[in-house]
Short mmCIF file of the N, C-alpha and C atoms (twelve columns), coordinates in Angstrom:
data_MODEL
# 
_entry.id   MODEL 
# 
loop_
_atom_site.group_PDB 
_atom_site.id 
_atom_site.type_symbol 
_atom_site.label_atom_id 
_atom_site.label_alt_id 
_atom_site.label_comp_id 
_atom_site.label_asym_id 
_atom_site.label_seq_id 
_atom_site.Cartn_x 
_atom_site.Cartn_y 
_atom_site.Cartn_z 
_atom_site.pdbx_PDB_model_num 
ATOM 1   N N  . UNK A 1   108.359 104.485 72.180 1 
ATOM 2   C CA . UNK A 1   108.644 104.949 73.517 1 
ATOM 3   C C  . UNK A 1   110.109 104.677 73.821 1 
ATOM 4   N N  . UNK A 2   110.902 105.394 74.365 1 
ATOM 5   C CA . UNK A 2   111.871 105.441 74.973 1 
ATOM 6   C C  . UNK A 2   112.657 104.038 75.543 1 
ATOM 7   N N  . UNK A 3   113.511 103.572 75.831 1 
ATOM 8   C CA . UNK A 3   113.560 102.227 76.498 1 
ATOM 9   C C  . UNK A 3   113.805 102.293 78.010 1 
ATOM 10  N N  . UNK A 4   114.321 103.627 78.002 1 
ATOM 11  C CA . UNK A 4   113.923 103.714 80.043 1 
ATOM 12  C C  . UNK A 4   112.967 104.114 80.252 1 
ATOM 13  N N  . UNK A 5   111.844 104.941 79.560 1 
ATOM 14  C CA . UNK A 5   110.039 104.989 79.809 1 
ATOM 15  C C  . UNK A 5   109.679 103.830 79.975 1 
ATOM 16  N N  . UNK A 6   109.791 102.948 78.818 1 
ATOM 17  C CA . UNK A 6   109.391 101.593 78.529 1 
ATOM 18  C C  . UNK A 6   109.766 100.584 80.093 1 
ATOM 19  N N  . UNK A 7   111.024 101.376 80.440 1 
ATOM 20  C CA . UNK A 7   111.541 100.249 81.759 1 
ATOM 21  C C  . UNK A 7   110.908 100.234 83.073 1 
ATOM 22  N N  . UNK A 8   110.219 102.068 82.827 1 
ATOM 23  C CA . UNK A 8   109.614 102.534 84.219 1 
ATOM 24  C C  . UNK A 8   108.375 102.266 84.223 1 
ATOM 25  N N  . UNK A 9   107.469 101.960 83.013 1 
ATOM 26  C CA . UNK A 9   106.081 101.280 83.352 1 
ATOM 27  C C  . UNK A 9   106.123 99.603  83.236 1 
ATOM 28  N N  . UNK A 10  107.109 99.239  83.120 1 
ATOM 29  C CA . UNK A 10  107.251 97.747  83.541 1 
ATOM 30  C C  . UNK A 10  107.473 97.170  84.878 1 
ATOM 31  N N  . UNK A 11  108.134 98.181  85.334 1 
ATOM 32  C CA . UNK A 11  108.832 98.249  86.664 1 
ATOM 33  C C  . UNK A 11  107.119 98.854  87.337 1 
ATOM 34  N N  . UNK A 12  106.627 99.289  87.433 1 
ATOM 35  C CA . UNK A 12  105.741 100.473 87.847 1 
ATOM 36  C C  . UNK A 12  104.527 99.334  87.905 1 
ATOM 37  N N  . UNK A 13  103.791 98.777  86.832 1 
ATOM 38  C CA . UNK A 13  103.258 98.267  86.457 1 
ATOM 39  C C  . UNK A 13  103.510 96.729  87.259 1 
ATOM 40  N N  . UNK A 14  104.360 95.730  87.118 1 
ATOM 41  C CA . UNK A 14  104.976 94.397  88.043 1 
ATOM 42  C C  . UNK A 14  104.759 94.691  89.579 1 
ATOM 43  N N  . UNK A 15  104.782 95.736  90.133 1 
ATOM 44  C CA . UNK A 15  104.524 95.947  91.439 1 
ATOM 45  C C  . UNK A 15  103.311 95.499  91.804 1 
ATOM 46  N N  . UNK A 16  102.682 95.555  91.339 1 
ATOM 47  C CA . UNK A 16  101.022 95.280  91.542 1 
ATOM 48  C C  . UNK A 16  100.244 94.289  91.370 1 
ATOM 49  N N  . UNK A 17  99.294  93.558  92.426 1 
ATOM 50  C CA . UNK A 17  98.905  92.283  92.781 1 
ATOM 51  C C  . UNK A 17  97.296  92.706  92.481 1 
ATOM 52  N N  . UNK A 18  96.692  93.847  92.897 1 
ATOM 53  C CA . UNK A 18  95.685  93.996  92.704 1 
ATOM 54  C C  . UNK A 18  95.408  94.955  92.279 1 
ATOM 55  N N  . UNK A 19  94.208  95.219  91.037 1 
ATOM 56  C CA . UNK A 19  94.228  97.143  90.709 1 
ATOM 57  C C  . UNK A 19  92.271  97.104  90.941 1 
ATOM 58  N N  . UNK A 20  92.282  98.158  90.239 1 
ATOM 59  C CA . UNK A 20  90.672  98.705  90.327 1 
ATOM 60  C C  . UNK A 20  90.240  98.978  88.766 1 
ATOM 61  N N  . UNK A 21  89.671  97.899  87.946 1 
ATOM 62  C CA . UNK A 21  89.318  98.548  86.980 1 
ATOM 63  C C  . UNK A 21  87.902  99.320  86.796 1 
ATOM 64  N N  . UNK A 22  88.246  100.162 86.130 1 
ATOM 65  C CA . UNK A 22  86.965  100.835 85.654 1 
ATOM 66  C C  . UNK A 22  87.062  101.241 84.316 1 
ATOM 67  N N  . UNK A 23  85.100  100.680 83.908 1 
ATOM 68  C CA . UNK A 23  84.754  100.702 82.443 1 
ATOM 69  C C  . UNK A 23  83.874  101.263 82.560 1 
ATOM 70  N N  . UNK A 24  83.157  102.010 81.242 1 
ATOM 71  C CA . UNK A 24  81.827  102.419 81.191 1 
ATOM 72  C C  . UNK A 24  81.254  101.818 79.830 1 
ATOM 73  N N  . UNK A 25  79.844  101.659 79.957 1 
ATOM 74  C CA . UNK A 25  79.148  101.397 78.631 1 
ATOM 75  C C  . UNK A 25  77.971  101.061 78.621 1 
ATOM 76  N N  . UNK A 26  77.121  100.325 78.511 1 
ATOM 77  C CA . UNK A 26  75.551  99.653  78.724 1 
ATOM 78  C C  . UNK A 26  75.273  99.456  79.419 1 
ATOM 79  N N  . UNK A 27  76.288  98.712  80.592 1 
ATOM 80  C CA . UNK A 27  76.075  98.065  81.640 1 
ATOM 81  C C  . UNK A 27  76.268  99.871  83.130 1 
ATOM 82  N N  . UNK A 28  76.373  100.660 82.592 1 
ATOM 83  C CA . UNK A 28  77.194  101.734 83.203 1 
ATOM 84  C C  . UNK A 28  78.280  101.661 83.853 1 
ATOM 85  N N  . UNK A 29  78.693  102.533 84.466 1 
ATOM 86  C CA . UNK A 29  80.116  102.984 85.102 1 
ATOM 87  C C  . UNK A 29  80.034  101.765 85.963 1 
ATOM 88  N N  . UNK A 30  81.131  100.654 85.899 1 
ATOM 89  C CA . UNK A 30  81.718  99.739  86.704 1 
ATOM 90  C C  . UNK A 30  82.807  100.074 87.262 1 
ATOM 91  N N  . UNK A 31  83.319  99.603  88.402 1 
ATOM 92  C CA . UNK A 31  84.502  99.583  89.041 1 
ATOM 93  C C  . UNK A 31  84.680  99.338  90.208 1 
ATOM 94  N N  . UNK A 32  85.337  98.041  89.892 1 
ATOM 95  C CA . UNK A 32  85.439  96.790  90.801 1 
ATOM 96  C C  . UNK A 32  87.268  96.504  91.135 1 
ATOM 97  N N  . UNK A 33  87.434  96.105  92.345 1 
ATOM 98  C CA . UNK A 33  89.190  95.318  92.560 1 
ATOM 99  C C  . UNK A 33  89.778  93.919  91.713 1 
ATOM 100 N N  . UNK A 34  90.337  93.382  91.102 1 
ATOM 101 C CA . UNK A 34  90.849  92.577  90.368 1 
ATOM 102 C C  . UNK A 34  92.181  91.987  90.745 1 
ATOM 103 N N  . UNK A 35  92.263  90.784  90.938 1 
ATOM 104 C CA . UNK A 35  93.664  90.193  91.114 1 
ATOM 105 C C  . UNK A 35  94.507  91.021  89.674 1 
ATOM 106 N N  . UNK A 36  95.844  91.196  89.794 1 
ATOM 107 C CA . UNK A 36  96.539  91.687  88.059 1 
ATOM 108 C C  . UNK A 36  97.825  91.170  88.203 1 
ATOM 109 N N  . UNK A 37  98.341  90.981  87.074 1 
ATOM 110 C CA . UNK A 37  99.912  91.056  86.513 1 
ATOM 111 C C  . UNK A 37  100.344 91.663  85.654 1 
ATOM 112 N N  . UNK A 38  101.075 92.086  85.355 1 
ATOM 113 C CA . UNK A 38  101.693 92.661  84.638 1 
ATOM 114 C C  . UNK A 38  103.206 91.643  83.711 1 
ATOM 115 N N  . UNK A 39  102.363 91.866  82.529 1 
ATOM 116 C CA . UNK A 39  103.897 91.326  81.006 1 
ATOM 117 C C  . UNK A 39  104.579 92.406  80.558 1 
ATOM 118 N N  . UNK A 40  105.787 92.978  80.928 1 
ATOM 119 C CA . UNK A 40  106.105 93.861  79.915 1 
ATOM 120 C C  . UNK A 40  105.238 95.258  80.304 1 
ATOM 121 N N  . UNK A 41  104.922 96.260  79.195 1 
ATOM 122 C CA . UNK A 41  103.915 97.388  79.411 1 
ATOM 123 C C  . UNK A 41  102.474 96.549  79.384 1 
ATOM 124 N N  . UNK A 42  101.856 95.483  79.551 1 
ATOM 125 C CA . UNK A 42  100.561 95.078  79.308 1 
ATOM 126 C C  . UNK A 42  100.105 94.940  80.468 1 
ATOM 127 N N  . UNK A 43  99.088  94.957  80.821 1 
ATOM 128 C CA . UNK A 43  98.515  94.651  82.423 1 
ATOM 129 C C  . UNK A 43  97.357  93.733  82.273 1 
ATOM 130 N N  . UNK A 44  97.576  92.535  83.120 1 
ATOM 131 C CA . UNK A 44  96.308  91.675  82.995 1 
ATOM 132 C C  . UNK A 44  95.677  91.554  83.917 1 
ATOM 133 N N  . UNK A 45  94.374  91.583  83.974 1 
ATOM 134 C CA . UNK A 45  93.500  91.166  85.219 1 
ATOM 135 C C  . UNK A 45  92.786  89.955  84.694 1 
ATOM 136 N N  . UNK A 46  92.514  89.613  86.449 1 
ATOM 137 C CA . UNK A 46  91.472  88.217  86.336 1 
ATOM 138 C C  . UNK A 46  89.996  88.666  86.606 1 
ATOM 139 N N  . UNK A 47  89.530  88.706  85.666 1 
ATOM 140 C CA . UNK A 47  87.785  89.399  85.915 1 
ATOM 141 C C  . UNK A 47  86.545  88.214  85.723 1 
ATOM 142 N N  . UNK A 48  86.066  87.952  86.572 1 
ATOM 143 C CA . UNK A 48  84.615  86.868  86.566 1 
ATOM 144 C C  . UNK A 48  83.980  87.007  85.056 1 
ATOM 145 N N  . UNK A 49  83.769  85.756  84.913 1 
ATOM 146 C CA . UNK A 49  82.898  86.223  83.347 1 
ATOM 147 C C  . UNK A 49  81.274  86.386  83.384 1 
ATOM 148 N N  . UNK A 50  80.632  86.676  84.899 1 
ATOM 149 C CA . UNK A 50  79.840  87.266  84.931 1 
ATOM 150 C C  . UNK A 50  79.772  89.105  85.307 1 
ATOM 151 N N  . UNK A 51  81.312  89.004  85.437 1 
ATOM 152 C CA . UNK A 51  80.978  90.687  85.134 1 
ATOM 153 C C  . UNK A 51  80.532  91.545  84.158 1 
ATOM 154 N N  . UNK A 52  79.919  92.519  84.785 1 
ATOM 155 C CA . UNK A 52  79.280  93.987  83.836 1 
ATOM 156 C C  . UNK A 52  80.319  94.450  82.934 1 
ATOM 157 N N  . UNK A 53  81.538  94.631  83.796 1 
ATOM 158 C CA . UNK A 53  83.243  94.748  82.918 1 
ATOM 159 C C  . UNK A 53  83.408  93.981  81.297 1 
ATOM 160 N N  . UNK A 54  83.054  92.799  81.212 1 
ATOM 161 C CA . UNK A 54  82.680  92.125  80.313 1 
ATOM 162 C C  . UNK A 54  82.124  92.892  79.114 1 
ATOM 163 N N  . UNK A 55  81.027  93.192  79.188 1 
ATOM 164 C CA . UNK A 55  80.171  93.422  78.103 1 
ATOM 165 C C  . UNK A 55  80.769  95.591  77.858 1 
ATOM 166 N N  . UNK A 56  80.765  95.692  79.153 1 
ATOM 167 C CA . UNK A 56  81.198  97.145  78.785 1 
ATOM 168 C C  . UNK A 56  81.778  97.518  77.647 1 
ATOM 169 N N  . UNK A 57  83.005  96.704  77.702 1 
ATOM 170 C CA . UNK A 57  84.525  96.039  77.007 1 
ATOM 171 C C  . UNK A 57  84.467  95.816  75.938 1 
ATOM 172 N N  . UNK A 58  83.287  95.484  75.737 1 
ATOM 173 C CA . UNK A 58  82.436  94.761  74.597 1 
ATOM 174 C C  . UNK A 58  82.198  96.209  73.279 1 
ATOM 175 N N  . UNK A 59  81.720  97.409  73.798 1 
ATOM 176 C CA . UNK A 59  81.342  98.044  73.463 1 
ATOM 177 C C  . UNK A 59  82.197  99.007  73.324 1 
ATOM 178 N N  . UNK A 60  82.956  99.709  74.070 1 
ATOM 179 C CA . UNK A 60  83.810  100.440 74.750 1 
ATOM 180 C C  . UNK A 60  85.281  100.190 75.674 1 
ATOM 181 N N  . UNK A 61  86.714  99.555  74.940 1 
ATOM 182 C CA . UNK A 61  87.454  99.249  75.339 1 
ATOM 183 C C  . UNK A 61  87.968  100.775 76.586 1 
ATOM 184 N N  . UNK A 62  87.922  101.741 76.436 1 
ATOM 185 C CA . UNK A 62  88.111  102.500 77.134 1 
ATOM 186 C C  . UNK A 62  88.381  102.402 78.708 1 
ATOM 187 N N  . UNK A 63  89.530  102.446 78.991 1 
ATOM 188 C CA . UNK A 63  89.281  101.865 80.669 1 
ATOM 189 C C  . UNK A 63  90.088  103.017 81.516 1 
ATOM 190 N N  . UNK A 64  89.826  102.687 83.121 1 
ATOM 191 C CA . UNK A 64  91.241  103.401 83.991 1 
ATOM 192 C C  . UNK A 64  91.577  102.326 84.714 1 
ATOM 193 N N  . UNK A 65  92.667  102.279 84.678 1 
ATOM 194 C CA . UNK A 65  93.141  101.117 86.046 1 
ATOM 195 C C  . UNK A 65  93.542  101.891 87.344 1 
ATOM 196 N N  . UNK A 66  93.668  101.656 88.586 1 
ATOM 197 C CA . UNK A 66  94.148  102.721 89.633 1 
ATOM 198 C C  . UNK A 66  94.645  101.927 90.977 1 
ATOM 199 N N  . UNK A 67  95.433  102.041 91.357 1 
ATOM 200 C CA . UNK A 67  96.335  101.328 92.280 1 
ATOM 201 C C  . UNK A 67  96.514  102.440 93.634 1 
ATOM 202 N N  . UNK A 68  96.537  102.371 94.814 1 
ATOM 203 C CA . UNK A 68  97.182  103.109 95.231 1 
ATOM 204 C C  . UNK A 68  98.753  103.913 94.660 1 
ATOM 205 N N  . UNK A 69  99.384  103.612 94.347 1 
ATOM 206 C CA . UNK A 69  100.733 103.906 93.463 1 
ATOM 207 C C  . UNK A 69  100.606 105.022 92.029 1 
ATOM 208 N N  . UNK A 70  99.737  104.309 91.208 1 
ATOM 209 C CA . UNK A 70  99.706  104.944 90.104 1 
ATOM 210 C C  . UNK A 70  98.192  104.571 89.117 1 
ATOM 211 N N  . UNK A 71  98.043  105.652 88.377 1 
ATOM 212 C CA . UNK A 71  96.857  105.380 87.017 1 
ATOM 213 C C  . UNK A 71  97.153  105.365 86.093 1 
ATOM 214 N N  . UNK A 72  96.010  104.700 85.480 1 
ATOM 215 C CA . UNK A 72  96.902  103.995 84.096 1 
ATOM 216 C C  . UNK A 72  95.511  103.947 82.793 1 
ATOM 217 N N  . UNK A 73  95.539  104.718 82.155 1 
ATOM 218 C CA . UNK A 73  94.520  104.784 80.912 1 
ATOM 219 C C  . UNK A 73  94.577  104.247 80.120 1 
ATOM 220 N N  . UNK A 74  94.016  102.892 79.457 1 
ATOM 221 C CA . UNK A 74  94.405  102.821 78.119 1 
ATOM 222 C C  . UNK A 74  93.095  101.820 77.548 1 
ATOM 223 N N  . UNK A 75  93.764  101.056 76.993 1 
ATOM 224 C CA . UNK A 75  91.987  100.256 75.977 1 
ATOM 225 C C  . UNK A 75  92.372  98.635  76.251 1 
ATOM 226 N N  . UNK A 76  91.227  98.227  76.346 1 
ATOM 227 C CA . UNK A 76  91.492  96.829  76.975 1 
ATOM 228 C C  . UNK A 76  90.913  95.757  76.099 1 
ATOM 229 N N  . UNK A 77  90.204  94.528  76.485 1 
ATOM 230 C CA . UNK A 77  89.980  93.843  75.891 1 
ATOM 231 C C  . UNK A 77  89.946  92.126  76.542 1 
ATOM 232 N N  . UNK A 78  89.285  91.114  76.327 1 
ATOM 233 C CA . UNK A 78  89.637  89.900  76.736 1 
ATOM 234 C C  . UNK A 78  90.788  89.303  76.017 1 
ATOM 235 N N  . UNK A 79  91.431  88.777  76.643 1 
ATOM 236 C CA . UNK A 79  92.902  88.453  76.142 1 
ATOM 237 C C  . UNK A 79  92.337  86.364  75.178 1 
ATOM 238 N N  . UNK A 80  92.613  86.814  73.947 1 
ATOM 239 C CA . UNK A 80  92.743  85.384  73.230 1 
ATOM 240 C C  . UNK A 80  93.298  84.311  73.962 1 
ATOM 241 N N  . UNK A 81  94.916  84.276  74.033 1 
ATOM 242 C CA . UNK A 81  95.468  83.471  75.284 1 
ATOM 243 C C  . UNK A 81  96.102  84.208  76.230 1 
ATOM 244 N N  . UNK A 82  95.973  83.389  77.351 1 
ATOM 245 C CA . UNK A 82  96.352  83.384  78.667 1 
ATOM 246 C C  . UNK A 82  98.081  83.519  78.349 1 
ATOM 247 N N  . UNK A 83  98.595  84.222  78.434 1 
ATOM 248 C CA . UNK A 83  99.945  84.521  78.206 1 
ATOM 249 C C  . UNK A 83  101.164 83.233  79.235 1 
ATOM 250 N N  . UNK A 84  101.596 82.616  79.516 1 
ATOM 251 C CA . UNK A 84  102.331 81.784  80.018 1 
ATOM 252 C C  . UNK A 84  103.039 82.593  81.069 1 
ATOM 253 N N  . UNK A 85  103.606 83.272  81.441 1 
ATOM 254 C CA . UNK A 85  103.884 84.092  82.324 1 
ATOM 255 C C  . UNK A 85  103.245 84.317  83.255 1 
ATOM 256 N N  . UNK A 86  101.576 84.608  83.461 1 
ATOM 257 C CA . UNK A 86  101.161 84.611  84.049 1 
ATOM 258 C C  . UNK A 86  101.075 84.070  85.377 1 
ATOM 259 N N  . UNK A 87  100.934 83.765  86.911 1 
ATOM 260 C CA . UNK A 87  100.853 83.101  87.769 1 
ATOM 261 C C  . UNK A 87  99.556  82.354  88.239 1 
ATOM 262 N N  . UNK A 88  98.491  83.386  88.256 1 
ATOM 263 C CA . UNK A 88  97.373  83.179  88.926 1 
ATOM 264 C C  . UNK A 88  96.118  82.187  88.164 1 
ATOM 265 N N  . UNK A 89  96.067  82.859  86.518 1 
ATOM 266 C CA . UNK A 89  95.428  82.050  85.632 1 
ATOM 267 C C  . UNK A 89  95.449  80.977  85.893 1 
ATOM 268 N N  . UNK A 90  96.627  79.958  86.465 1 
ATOM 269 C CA . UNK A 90  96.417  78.530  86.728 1 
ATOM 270 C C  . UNK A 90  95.654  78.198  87.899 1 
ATOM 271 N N  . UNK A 91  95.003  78.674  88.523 1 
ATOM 272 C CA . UNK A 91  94.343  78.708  90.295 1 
ATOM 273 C C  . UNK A 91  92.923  78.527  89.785 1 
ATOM 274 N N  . UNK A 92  92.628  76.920  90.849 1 
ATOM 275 C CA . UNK A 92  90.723  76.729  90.040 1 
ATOM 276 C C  . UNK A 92  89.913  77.980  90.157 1 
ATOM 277 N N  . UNK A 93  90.027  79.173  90.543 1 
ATOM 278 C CA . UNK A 93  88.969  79.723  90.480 1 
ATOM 279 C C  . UNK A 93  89.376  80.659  89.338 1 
ATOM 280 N N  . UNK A 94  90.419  80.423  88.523 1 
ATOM 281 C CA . UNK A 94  90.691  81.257  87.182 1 
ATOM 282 C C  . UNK A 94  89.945  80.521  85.888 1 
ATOM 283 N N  . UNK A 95  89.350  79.071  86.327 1 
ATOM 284 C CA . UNK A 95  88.464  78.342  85.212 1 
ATOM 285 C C  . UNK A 95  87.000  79.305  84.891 1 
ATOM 286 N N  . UNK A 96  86.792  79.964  86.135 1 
ATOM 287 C CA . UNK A 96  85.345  80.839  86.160 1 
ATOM 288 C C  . UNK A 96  85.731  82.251  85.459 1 
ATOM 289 N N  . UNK A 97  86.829  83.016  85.137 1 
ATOM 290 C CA . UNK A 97  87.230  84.093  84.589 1 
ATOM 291 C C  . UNK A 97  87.314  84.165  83.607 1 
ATOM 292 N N  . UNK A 98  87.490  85.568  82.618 1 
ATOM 293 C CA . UNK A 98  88.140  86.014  81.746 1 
ATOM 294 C C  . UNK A 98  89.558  86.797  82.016 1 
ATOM 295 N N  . UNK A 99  90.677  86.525  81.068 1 
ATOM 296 C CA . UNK A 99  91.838  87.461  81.620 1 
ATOM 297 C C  . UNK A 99  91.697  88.662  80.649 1 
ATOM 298 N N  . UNK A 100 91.837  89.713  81.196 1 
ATOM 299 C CA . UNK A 100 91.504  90.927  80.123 1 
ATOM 300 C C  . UNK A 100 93.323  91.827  80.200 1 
ATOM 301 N N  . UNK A 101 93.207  91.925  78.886 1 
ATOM 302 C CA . UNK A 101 94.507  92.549  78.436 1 
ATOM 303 C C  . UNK A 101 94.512  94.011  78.643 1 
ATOM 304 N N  . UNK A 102 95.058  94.468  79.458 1 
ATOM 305 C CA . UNK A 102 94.942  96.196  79.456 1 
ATOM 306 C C  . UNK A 102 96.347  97.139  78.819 1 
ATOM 307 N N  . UNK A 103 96.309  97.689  77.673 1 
ATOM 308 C CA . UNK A 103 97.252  98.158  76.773 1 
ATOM 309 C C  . UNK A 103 97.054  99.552  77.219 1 
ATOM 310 N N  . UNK A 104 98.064  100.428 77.669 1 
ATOM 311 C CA . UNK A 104 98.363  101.320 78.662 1 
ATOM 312 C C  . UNK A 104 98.568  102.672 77.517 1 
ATOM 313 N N  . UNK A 105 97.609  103.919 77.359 1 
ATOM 314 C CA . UNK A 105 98.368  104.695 76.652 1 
ATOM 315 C C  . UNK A 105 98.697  106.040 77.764 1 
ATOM 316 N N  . UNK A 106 98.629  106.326 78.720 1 
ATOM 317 C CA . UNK A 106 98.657  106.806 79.519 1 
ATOM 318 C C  . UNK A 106 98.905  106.296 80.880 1 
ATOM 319 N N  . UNK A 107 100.385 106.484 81.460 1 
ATOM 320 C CA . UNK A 107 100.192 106.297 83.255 1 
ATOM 321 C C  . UNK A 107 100.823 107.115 83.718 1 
ATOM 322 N N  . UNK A 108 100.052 107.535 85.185 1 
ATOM 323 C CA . UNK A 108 100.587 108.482 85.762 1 
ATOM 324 C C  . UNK A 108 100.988 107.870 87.279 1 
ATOM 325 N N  . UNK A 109 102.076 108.297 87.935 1 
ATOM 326 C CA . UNK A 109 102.595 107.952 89.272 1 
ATOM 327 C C  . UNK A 109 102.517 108.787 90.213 1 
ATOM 328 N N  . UNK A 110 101.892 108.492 91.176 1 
ATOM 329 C CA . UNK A 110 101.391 109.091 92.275 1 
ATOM 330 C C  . UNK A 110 102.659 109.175 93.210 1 
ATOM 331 N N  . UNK A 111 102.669 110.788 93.750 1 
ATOM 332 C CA . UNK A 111 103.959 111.260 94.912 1 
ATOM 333 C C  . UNK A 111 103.514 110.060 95.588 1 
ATOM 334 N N  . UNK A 112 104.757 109.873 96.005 1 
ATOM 335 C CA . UNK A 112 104.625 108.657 97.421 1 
ATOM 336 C C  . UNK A 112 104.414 109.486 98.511 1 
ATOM 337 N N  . UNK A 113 104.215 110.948 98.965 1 
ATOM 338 C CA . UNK A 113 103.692 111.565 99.826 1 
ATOM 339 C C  . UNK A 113 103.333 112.603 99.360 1 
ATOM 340 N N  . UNK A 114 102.156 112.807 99.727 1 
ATOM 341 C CA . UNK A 114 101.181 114.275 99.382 1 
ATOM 342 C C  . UNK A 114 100.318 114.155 97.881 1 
ATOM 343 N N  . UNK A 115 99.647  114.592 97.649 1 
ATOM 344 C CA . UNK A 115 98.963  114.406 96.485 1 
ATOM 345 C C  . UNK A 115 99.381  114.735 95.195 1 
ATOM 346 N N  . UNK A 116 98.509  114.473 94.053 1 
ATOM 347 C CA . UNK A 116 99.127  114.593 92.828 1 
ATOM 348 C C  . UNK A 116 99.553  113.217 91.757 1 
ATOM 349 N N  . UNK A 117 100.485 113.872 91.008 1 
ATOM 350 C CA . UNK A 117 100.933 112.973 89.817 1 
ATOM 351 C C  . UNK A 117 102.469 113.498 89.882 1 
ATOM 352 N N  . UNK A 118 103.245 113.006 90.181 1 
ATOM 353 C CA . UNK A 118 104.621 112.827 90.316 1 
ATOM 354 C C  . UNK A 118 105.688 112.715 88.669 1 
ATOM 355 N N  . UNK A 119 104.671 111.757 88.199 1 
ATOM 356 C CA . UNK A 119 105.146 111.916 86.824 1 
ATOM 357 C C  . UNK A 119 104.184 111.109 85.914 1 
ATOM 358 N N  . UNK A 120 104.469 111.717 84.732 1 
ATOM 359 C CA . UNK A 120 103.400 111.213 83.359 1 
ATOM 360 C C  . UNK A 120 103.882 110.557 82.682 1 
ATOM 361 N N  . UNK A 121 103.875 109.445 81.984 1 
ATOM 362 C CA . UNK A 121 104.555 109.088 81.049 1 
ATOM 363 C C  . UNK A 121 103.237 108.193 79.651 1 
ATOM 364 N N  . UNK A 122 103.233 109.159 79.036 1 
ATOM 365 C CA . UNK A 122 102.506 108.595 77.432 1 
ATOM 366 C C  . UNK A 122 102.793 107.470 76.597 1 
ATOM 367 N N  . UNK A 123 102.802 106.563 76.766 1 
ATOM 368 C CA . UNK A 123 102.840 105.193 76.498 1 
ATOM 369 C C  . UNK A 123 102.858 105.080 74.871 1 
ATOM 370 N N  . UNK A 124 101.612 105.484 74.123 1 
ATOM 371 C CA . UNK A 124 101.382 105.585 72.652 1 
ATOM 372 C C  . UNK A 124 101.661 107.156 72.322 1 
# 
């Protein structure tokens, strides 16, 4: 990818405190709000480890993330470690979570007025 693509879903992506993930799989179509951060192009959420999201994930990394701002397609996963960067992971109620890694191959940015997709940018 480009290194000013690369700059605009970092930038795009860091804006955001909370997203909406949605998975599908066994558990069916989930989609729930999530505290998130963003490393770089990666997006992390803090998801309960009694969520349905969980096991979906399990089966079917396939996800959408969706923000007021922008959507974001790509394949996810529970993250091995907690990346250091992070903020929130350290907060007692991040002992009850999983942080799930969301690897972006698709985001799109929503006009800041009127509907649509403003711009696309293909990640992979």
């Amino acid at each position: 990818m480009l290194s000013h693509l690369r700059q605009r879903v970092t930038e795009t992506l860091s804006a955001a405190r909370t997203a909406t993930l949605s998975t599908h799989g066994a558990a069916g179509i989930q989609a729930n709000v999530f505290p998130c951060e963003a490393v770089e192009t990666t997006l992390y959420l803090l998801v309960p480890r009694t969520s349905d999201h969980l096991f979906n994930l399990e089966q079917n990394p396939e996800v959408v993330v969706t923000t007021e701002a922008w959507q974001l397609r790509g394949r996810a996963g529970v993250a091995s470690e907690r990346p250091a960067a992070l903020t929130w992971p350290h907060q007692p109620d991040a002992a009850w979570c999983e942080v799930v890694a969301v690897r972006p191959t698709r985001l799109q940015i929503e006009w800041q007025e009127g509907l649509g997709h403003a711009e696309t940018i293909d990640v992979e």
